[in-house]
Coordinates of C-alpha atoms in Angstrom, one line a residue:
M1 CA 141.1 -167.3 25.7
N2 CA 139.1 -164.7 23.8
E3 CA 140.0 -161.8 26.1
R4 CA 142.4 -159.3 24.6
I5 CA 145.4 -158.0 26.4
P6 CA 145.3 -154.2 26.6
V7 CA 148.2 -152.5 24.8
K8 CA 149.5 -149.2 26.0
D9 CA 151.0 -146.9 23.4
I10 CA 154.3 -145.4 24.7
S11 CA 155.8 -142.6 22.6
P12 CA 159.6 -142.7 22.4
V13 CA 161.4 -140.2 24.6
K14 CA 163.3 -137.5 22.7
V15 CA 166.7 -136.8 24.2
H16 CA 167.8 -133.2 23.7
K17 CA 171.6 -132.8 23.5
P18 CA 173.5 -129.5 23.3
D19 CA 174.7 -128.5 19.9
A20 CA 178.4 -129.5 19.8
A21 CA 179.0 -126.8 17.2
K22 CA 177.9 -124.1 19.6
H23 CA 179.9 -125.4 22.6
E24 CA 183.5 -125.9 22.2
N25 CA 184.2 -127.4 25.6
N26 CA 181.8 -130.3 25.6
Y27 CA 183.1 -133.3 27.4
T28 CA 181.9 -136.8 27.7
P29 CA 181.8 -138.4 31.2
R30 CA 185.1 -140.3 30.4
S31 CA 186.9 -137.1 29.5
H32 CA 188.5 -134.8 32.0
I33 CA 185.8 -132.7 33.5
Y34 CA 186.6 -129.0 34.2
V35 CA 184.0 -128.0 36.8
R36 CA 182.9 -124.4 36.8
A37 CA 182.5 -122.5 40.0
V38 CA 179.0 -121.7 41.0
K39 CA 177.3 -119.5 43.6
G40 CA 173.9 -119.9 45.1
S41 CA 171.9 -120.9 48.1
L42 CA 172.4 -124.6 47.6
E43 CA 176.1 -124.2 47.1
T44 CA 176.3 -122.0 50.3
F45 CA 174.4 -124.6 52.2
R46 CA 176.5 -127.5 50.9
R47 CA 179.8 -125.6 51.8
F48 CA 178.4 -124.8 55.3
F49 CA 177.3 -128.4 55.8
G50 CA 180.6 -129.7 54.5
L51 CA 182.5 -127.4 56.9
I52 CA 180.5 -128.8 59.8
F53 CA 181.2 -132.4 58.6
L54 CA 185.0 -131.7 58.2
G55 CA 185.2 -129.9 61.5
T56 CA 183.5 -132.8 63.3
F57 CA 185.8 -135.3 61.5
A58 CA 188.9 -133.4 62.4
I59 CA 188.0 -132.5 66.1
L60 CA 186.5 -135.8 67.4
P61 CA 189.7 -137.8 67.7
W62 CA 191.3 -135.0 69.7
L63 CA 188.6 -134.9 72.3
E64 CA 189.2 -136.5 75.7
F65 CA 186.8 -138.2 78.0
N66 CA 187.7 -139.4 81.5
G67 CA 191.4 -138.8 80.7
N68 CA 191.3 -141.0 77.6
Q69 CA 190.8 -140.4 73.9
A70 CA 187.0 -139.9 73.5
I71 CA 186.8 -142.0 70.4
L72 CA 189.4 -144.7 70.0
L73 CA 188.6 -147.8 67.9
D74 CA 191.5 -150.0 69.0
I75 CA 191.3 -153.0 66.7
E76 CA 194.5 -154.6 68.1
A77 CA 193.1 -154.6 71.7
Q78 CA 189.6 -155.5 70.3
R79 CA 188.1 -152.6 72.2
F80 CA 186.1 -149.6 70.9
N81 CA 185.9 -146.5 73.2
I82 CA 183.1 -144.1 72.3
F83 CA 183.0 -141.5 75.0
G84 CA 181.6 -143.3 78.1
L85 CA 180.7 -146.4 76.1
T86 CA 183.2 -149.3 75.6
L87 CA 182.4 -151.9 73.1
W88 CA 184.0 -155.4 73.0
P89 CA 183.6 -158.3 70.6
Q90 CA 180.8 -159.5 72.9
D91 CA 178.9 -156.4 71.9
L92 CA 178.8 -157.2 68.2
T93 CA 175.0 -157.0 68.3
L94 CA 175.3 -153.2 69.0
L95 CA 177.4 -152.8 65.9
A96 CA 174.9 -154.8 63.9
W97 CA 172.0 -152.5 65.2
I98 CA 174.0 -149.4 64.2
L99 CA 174.7 -150.7 60.7
I100 CA 171.0 -151.7 60.2
I101 CA 169.8 -148.2 61.4
S102 CA 172.3 -146.5 59.1
A103 CA 171.0 -148.5 56.1
F104 CA 167.4 -147.7 56.8
A105 CA 168.2 -144.1 57.5
L106 CA 169.8 -144.0 54.0
F107 CA 166.8 -145.7 52.5
F108 CA 164.4 -143.2 54.2
V109 CA 166.4 -140.1 53.1
T110 CA 166.8 -141.5 49.5
T111 CA 163.1 -142.2 49.2
F112 CA 162.3 -138.7 50.4
A113 CA 165.0 -136.6 48.7
G114 CA 166.9 -138.7 46.3
R115 CA 170.7 -138.9 46.4
V116 CA 171.3 -136.0 48.8
W117 CA 173.7 -138.2 50.7
C118 CA 175.9 -138.3 47.6
G119 CA 175.6 -134.6 47.0
F120 CA 176.0 -133.2 50.5
M121 CA 177.4 -135.8 52.9
C122 CA 179.4 -138.4 51.0
P123 CA 183.2 -138.1 51.8
Q124 CA 184.0 -138.7 48.1
T125 CA 182.0 -135.6 47.1
T126 CA 183.2 -133.5 50.0
W127 CA 186.9 -134.1 49.3
T128 CA 186.4 -133.8 45.6
F129 CA 184.9 -130.3 46.0
I130 CA 187.8 -129.4 48.3
Y131 CA 190.3 -130.4 45.7
I132 CA 188.4 -128.5 43.0
W133 CA 188.4 -125.4 45.2
C134 CA 192.2 -125.7 45.6
E135 CA 192.5 -126.2 41.9
E136 CA 190.5 -123.0 41.2
R137 CA 192.7 -121.0 43.6
I138 CA 195.9 -122.1 42.0
E139 CA 195.2 -122.6 38.3
G140 CA 192.3 -120.2 37.9
S141 CA 188.7 -120.5 36.6
R142 CA 187.4 -123.2 34.3
N143 CA 188.4 -121.5 31.1
K144 CA 191.8 -120.7 32.4
R145 CA 192.4 -124.4 33.5
I146 CA 191.3 -125.6 30.0
K147 CA 193.8 -123.2 28.3
L148 CA 196.5 -124.1 30.9
D149 CA 196.2 -127.8 30.0
Q150 CA 196.3 -127.1 26.3
R151 CA 199.6 -125.1 26.6
K152 CA 203.0 -126.6 26.4
M153 CA 204.9 -127.0 29.6
D154 CA 206.5 -123.7 30.7
F155 CA 207.5 -122.3 34.0
D156 CA 204.1 -120.8 34.8
K157 CA 202.4 -124.1 34.1
F158 CA 205.0 -126.1 35.9
W159 CA 204.8 -124.2 39.2
R160 CA 201.0 -124.1 39.2
K161 CA 200.7 -127.8 38.6
S162 CA 203.4 -128.6 41.1
L163 CA 201.9 -126.5 43.8
K164 CA 198.4 -128.0 43.2
H165 CA 199.7 -131.5 43.6
V166 CA 201.7 -130.6 46.7
V167 CA 198.6 -129.1 48.3
W168 CA 196.5 -132.1 47.3
I169 CA 199.1 -134.5 48.9
L170 CA 199.2 -132.4 52.1
I171 CA 195.4 -132.5 52.4
A172 CA 195.4 -136.2 51.7
L173 CA 198.2 -136.8 54.3
L174 CA 196.3 -134.7 57.0
T175 CA 193.1 -136.6 56.1
A176 CA 194.9 -140.0 56.5
L177 CA 196.5 -139.0 59.8
T178 CA 193.2 -137.9 61.2
F179 CA 191.4 -141.0 60.0
V180 CA 194.1 -143.4 61.4
G181 CA 193.9 -141.4 64.6
Y182 CA 190.5 -142.9 65.2
F183 CA 192.2 -146.3 65.5
T184 CA 195.4 -145.4 67.3
P185 CA 196.2 -142.7 69.9
I186 CA 196.2 -139.6 67.7
E187 CA 198.7 -137.4 69.6
R188 CA 201.3 -140.1 69.6
L189 CA 200.6 -140.9 65.9
F190 CA 201.3 -137.3 64.8
V191 CA 204.5 -137.1 66.8
D192 CA 205.8 -140.6 65.8
F193 CA 204.9 -140.1 62.1
F194 CA 206.8 -136.9 61.7
T195 CA 209.8 -138.2 63.8
F196 CA 209.8 -141.4 61.8
N197 CA 209.1 -143.6 64.9
V198 CA 205.7 -144.7 63.8
G199 CA 204.8 -148.4 63.9
F200 CA 204.7 -150.5 60.8
W201 CA 200.9 -150.9 60.5
A202 CA 200.1 -147.4 61.6
G203 CA 202.6 -146.0 59.1
L204 CA 201.4 -148.3 56.3
S205 CA 197.8 -147.3 57.0
V206 CA 198.6 -143.5 56.8
I207 CA 200.5 -144.0 53.5
F208 CA 197.7 -146.2 52.1
F209 CA 194.9 -143.7 53.0
T210 CA 196.9 -140.8 51.8
F211 CA 197.3 -142.5 48.4
C212 CA 193.5 -143.3 48.3
T213 CA 192.4 -139.8 49.2
Y214 CA 194.8 -138.2 46.7
G215 CA 193.8 -140.7 43.9
N216 CA 190.0 -140.6 44.6
A217 CA 189.5 -136.9 45.0
G218 CA 192.3 -135.7 42.8
W219 CA 192.2 -138.1 39.8
M220 CA 189.3 -140.5 39.8
R221 CA 186.6 -138.1 41.1
E222 CA 183.4 -138.8 39.2
I223 CA 184.6 -142.3 38.2
M224 CA 184.0 -143.3 41.8
C225 CA 180.4 -142.2 41.5
T226 CA 179.7 -143.4 38.0
H227 CA 181.6 -146.7 37.8
I228 CA 182.6 -147.9 41.3
C229 CA 180.1 -146.9 43.9
P230 CA 177.2 -149.4 44.0
Y231 CA 174.8 -146.9 45.5
A232 CA 174.3 -145.2 42.2
R233 CA 173.2 -148.6 40.7
F234 CA 170.4 -149.5 43.1
Q235 CA 169.2 -146.0 44.1
S236 CA 166.4 -146.1 41.5
A237 CA 164.8 -149.0 43.4
M238 CA 164.0 -146.6 46.2
F239 CA 162.7 -143.8 44.0
D240 CA 159.0 -143.2 43.3
K241 CA 157.1 -140.4 41.6
D242 CA 157.1 -138.4 44.8
T243 CA 160.8 -138.5 45.5
F244 CA 162.5 -135.1 45.3
T245 CA 165.3 -135.1 42.8
V246 CA 167.1 -132.5 40.7
A247 CA 165.1 -132.3 37.5
Y248 CA 164.7 -130.1 34.5
D249 CA 161.2 -128.8 33.6
A250 CA 161.1 -129.7 29.9
R251 CA 157.5 -128.3 29.4
R252 CA 158.8 -124.9 30.5
G253 CA 162.3 -125.0 29.0
E254 CA 161.7 -126.4 25.6
K255 CA 162.4 -125.5 22.9
R256 CA 165.9 -124.3 23.8
G257 CA 167.7 -121.5 22.1
P258 CA 169.8 -118.3 22.7
R259 CA 168.0 -115.0 22.8
S260 CA 168.6 -111.4 23.8
R261 CA 167.8 -110.3 27.4
K262 CA 165.7 -107.5 25.9
E263 CA 163.3 -109.9 24.2
Q264 CA 160.0 -110.4 26.1
P265 CA 158.7 -113.9 27.0
E266 CA 155.8 -113.3 24.6
E267 CA 158.2 -112.8 21.7
N268 CA 160.1 -115.9 22.6
A269 CA 156.9 -117.9 22.8
K270 CA 156.0 -116.8 19.2
K271 CA 159.3 -118.2 18.1
G272 CA 158.6 -121.4 19.8
L273 CA 161.3 -120.9 22.4
G274 CA 161.0 -122.0 26.1
D275 CA 162.9 -120.5 29.0
C276 CA 166.1 -122.5 28.5
I277 CA 168.6 -120.3 26.7
D278 CA 170.9 -123.3 26.1
C279 CA 173.8 -121.6 27.9
N280 CA 175.2 -125.0 28.9
L281 CA 176.1 -123.8 32.4
C282 CA 174.2 -126.6 34.0
V283 CA 176.6 -129.0 32.3
Q284 CA 179.7 -127.0 33.1
V285 CA 179.1 -126.9 36.9
C286 CA 178.2 -130.6 37.1
P287 CA 180.9 -132.6 38.9
T288 CA 180.0 -135.8 37.0
G289 CA 179.7 -134.0 33.6
I290 CA 176.1 -134.9 32.8
D291 CA 173.3 -132.8 31.2
I292 CA 170.4 -132.7 33.6
R293 CA 168.2 -131.7 30.7
N294 CA 168.4 -135.3 29.4
G295 CA 166.3 -136.5 32.3
L296 CA 167.1 -138.6 35.5
Q297 CA 170.5 -140.3 35.2
Y298 CA 172.2 -142.6 37.6
E299 CA 175.3 -140.4 37.5
C300 CA 173.5 -137.5 39.1
I301 CA 174.5 -137.0 42.7
N302 CA 171.8 -134.4 43.6
C303 CA 174.4 -131.8 44.6
G304 CA 172.2 -129.0 43.3
A305 CA 175.1 -127.2 41.4
C306 CA 173.0 -127.1 38.2
V307 CA 170.1 -125.6 40.2
D308 CA 172.1 -122.7 41.4
A309 CA 173.7 -122.1 37.9
C310 CA 170.3 -122.1 36.2
N311 CA 168.7 -119.9 38.9
G312 CA 171.5 -117.4 38.3
V313 CA 170.8 -117.3 34.6
M314 CA 167.0 -117.0 35.2
D315 CA 167.7 -114.0 37.4
K316 CA 169.7 -112.3 34.7
M317 CA 167.0 -113.0 32.1
N318 CA 164.3 -111.8 34.4
Y319 CA 162.6 -115.3 34.2
P320 CA 161.1 -117.1 37.2
K321 CA 163.5 -119.4 39.0
G322 CA 163.0 -123.2 39.1
L323 CA 163.6 -124.3 35.6
I324 CA 165.9 -126.8 37.2
S325 CA 165.0 -127.6 40.8
F326 CA 164.5 -130.2 43.5
T327 CA 161.1 -131.5 42.5
S328 CA 159.2 -134.7 42.0
E329 CA 157.9 -136.4 38.9
H330 CA 154.3 -135.7 40.0
E331 CA 155.1 -131.9 40.2
L332 CA 156.7 -131.9 36.8
A333 CA 153.5 -133.5 35.5
G334 CA 151.4 -130.7 37.0
G335 CA 150.3 -132.6 40.1
K336 CA 151.2 -132.3 43.8
T337 CA 153.9 -134.2 45.7
K338 CA 152.6 -136.7 48.4
I339 CA 155.0 -136.3 51.3
I340 CA 153.3 -138.9 53.5
R341 CA 153.1 -142.2 51.6
P342 CA 153.2 -145.9 52.5
K343 CA 156.8 -146.5 51.5
L344 CA 158.1 -143.5 53.5
I345 CA 156.0 -144.4 56.5
G346 CA 157.3 -148.0 56.4
Y347 CA 160.9 -146.9 56.3
A348 CA 160.2 -144.4 59.1
L349 CA 158.6 -147.0 61.3
V350 CA 161.4 -149.5 60.8
L351 CA 163.9 -146.8 61.5
A352 CA 162.1 -145.8 64.7
I353 CA 161.8 -149.4 65.9
M354 CA 165.5 -150.2 65.2
S355 CA 166.6 -147.0 67.0
G356 CA 164.4 -147.9 70.0
L357 CA 165.9 -151.3 70.1
L358 CA 169.4 -149.9 70.0
V359 CA 168.7 -147.5 72.8
F360 CA 167.1 -150.3 74.8
E361 CA 170.2 -152.5 74.2
I362 CA 172.5 -149.8 75.4
M363 CA 170.4 -148.9 78.4
T364 CA 170.1 -152.5 79.6
R365 CA 173.7 -153.4 78.8
V366 CA 175.6 -154.7 81.9
P367 CA 179.2 -153.3 81.8
L368 CA 180.6 -156.6 83.2
E369 CA 181.5 -159.8 81.5
I370 CA 182.4 -163.1 83.2
D371 CA 184.2 -166.0 81.6
I372 CA 184.8 -169.2 83.7
I373 CA 187.7 -171.4 82.8
R374 CA 188.2 -174.7 84.6
D375 CA 191.6 -176.2 85.4
R376 CA 192.6 -178.2 82.3
N377 CA 195.2 -180.4 84.1
S378 CA 192.7 -182.3 86.3
L379 CA 189.0 -182.4 86.6
Y380 CA 189.2 -182.6 90.4
R381 CA 191.6 -183.5 93.2
E382 CA 191.3 -184.7 96.8
T383 CA 192.8 -182.5 99.5
N384 CA 194.5 -183.7 102.7
D385 CA 191.3 -183.1 104.6
G386 CA 189.4 -185.5 102.3
L387 CA 187.6 -182.7 100.5
I388 CA 187.0 -182.7 96.7
E389 CA 188.5 -179.6 95.1
N390 CA 187.8 -178.0 91.7
V391 CA 190.0 -175.1 90.4
Y392 CA 188.6 -172.2 88.4
T393 CA 189.9 -169.1 86.8
L394 CA 187.4 -166.2 86.6
K395 CA 188.1 -163.7 83.9
L396 CA 186.4 -160.5 84.9
L397 CA 186.0 -158.0 82.1
N398 CA 185.2 -154.4 83.2
K399 CA 183.4 -153.0 80.2
S400 CA 183.1 -149.6 81.6
Q401 CA 185.8 -146.9 81.6
T402 CA 186.0 -146.5 85.4
N403 CA 187.8 -148.6 88.0
R404 CA 185.5 -150.9 89.9
E405 CA 185.8 -153.4 92.8
Y406 CA 183.8 -156.7 92.5
K407 CA 182.8 -159.3 95.0
V408 CA 182.5 -163.0 94.1
E409 CA 179.9 -165.3 95.5
V410 CA 179.0 -169.0 95.0
I411 CA 175.3 -169.8 94.5
G412 CA 173.7 -173.3 94.4
L413 CA 176.5 -175.3 96.1
D414 CA 175.6 -175.9 99.7
G415 CA 178.4 -176.8 102.1
H416 CA 181.2 -175.5 99.9
K417 CA 184.5 -174.0 101.0
Y418 CA 185.8 -171.0 99.1
I419 CA 189.6 -170.9 98.7
G420 CA 191.1 -167.6 97.4
D421 CA 190.3 -163.9 97.2
D422 CA 186.6 -163.2 96.9
K423 CA 187.2 -159.5 95.9
A424 CA 189.0 -158.1 92.9
R425 CA 189.7 -154.5 91.7
V426 CA 189.6 -154.2 87.9
A427 CA 190.7 -151.1 86.0
G428 CA 188.3 -149.6 83.4
G429 CA 188.4 -151.5 80.1
E430 CA 190.7 -154.2 81.5
V431 CA 190.5 -158.0 82.1
F432 CA 191.4 -159.4 85.5
N433 CA 192.1 -163.1 86.1
L434 CA 191.0 -164.4 89.5
A435 CA 192.2 -167.9 90.4
I436 CA 190.1 -169.6 93.0
S437 CA 189.2 -173.1 94.3
I438 CA 186.0 -174.6 95.5
A439 CA 186.2 -177.6 98.0
I440 CA 183.4 -179.7 99.4
D441 CA 182.8 -182.8 101.4
P442 CA 182.1 -185.7 98.9
Y443 CA 179.2 -186.9 101.1
A444 CA 177.5 -183.6 100.5
L445 CA 177.4 -184.2 96.7
K446 CA 174.4 -186.1 95.4
E447 CA 175.7 -186.3 91.8
Q448 CA 179.0 -186.7 90.0
V449 CA 178.4 -183.4 88.2
T450 CA 176.7 -180.6 90.1
E451 CA 175.7 -177.4 88.5
F452 CA 176.2 -174.1 90.4
S453 CA 176.8 -170.4 89.6
F454 CA 179.3 -167.7 90.3
K455 CA 177.7 -164.3 91.1
V456 CA 179.9 -161.2 90.6
S457 CA 178.6 -157.9 92.0
A458 CA 180.1 -154.4 91.9
I459 CA 180.9 -152.9 95.3
N460 CA 180.3 -149.2 96.2
S461 CA 178.9 -148.5 92.8
P462 CA 176.0 -146.1 92.1
E463 CA 174.8 -148.6 89.5
D464 CA 173.4 -152.0 90.2
I465 CA 176.0 -154.0 88.3
Q466 CA 176.0 -157.8 88.7
R467 CA 176.4 -160.8 86.5
T468 CA 175.7 -164.5 87.2
E469 CA 177.4 -167.3 85.2
S470 CA 176.8 -171.0 85.7
T471 CA 179.5 -173.8 85.7
K472 CA 179.9 -177.3 87.0
F473 CA 181.5 -179.0 90.0
I474 CA 182.9 -182.4 88.9
Y475 CA 183.5 -185.4 91.1
Q476 CA 183.7 -188.9 89.5

């Protein structure tokens, strides 16, 4: 009881905010954000990566595989075709594996490089930047857009605003048609939609996703990231002091202040000035409207726009780059970043194990499913020959995308008589109902309920495809 609890003295953090008197166009996150265009290596990479993402998204539903749409997630038919793989409700475990792997991949990337998913891969960010790019081409640069919104409505403002929204809606419509094309045959969808012959649910889905894309990327923008997306709220749980995030080097940048390009760093140091000239460009290029100089904030999506803007200013001032950069808390404190660390290794191991299990599940998956349905009208019946007969319906599901022929055998029921076809040809991705009867001499039955199995094997197939399912022969 006499031991004292050690107390750690923590100095309050001083938050530096730009001087509102020096910057006329200073907006809070809830105000309309006019994003300034920026050039740099990260912006070039983000656009290149976004182009690949958009191209993949737009091209995939148009590809064909074995004469069918390569990727078709047919919810109505409860069948997902992904190139040569067909998934049915019975394959729900595969979908679970994919979702688990995606989650741990996100955790791994976030632990290593922060919210790069949000900044470089998230559809909300990608489409928002597309809409901003269209806005710049039609209404002009950031300052021109601000002045345009402040003007009263005239012809110039009217046609620019109208054209912008028409372009936004067209992009949203094309996006919606492409997205819905993953769930319904895309060629027929495009033709039917523009000829007003589209089905109710497909048409409603296109209109709904058009509205969502237009609203999210055109109007809500950063609100989706700062108020709706749950990822921004729990991301900090995956961060540590070695996570790479966009950060401002306060030791080098403070104290902020404007200065002439001709002044040497030594002269600025005598005045107590750091490398930050307080130009506010890092705020103007931010799509969520935050000031990265105030420290790590949950609104930051790690897009790197402020990094490019600051590096451009540093070049003009003949200062070293990196005042704002992708760095870790340890590096900002003068230490070194530990790339290999327990948390990252743990996520990597779990990710590798889950990926291996998914591959194993796919490799060992039998593309055949059997469902045995007994005759519900009677448990058994006696034939004219005095035999006991049970009637069954075998539902054969060909889970592959190629036509196959199957042979049916009865195992574990000695002395039986097979009545009906013992072969069936099933088209790829289809279900075939095979009605058969099994008859047997009642003196050959030792019990009232005898368990046996149906074995179904593929004929003339390069793969060894077979499935055995047990059922019961009833006589009582």
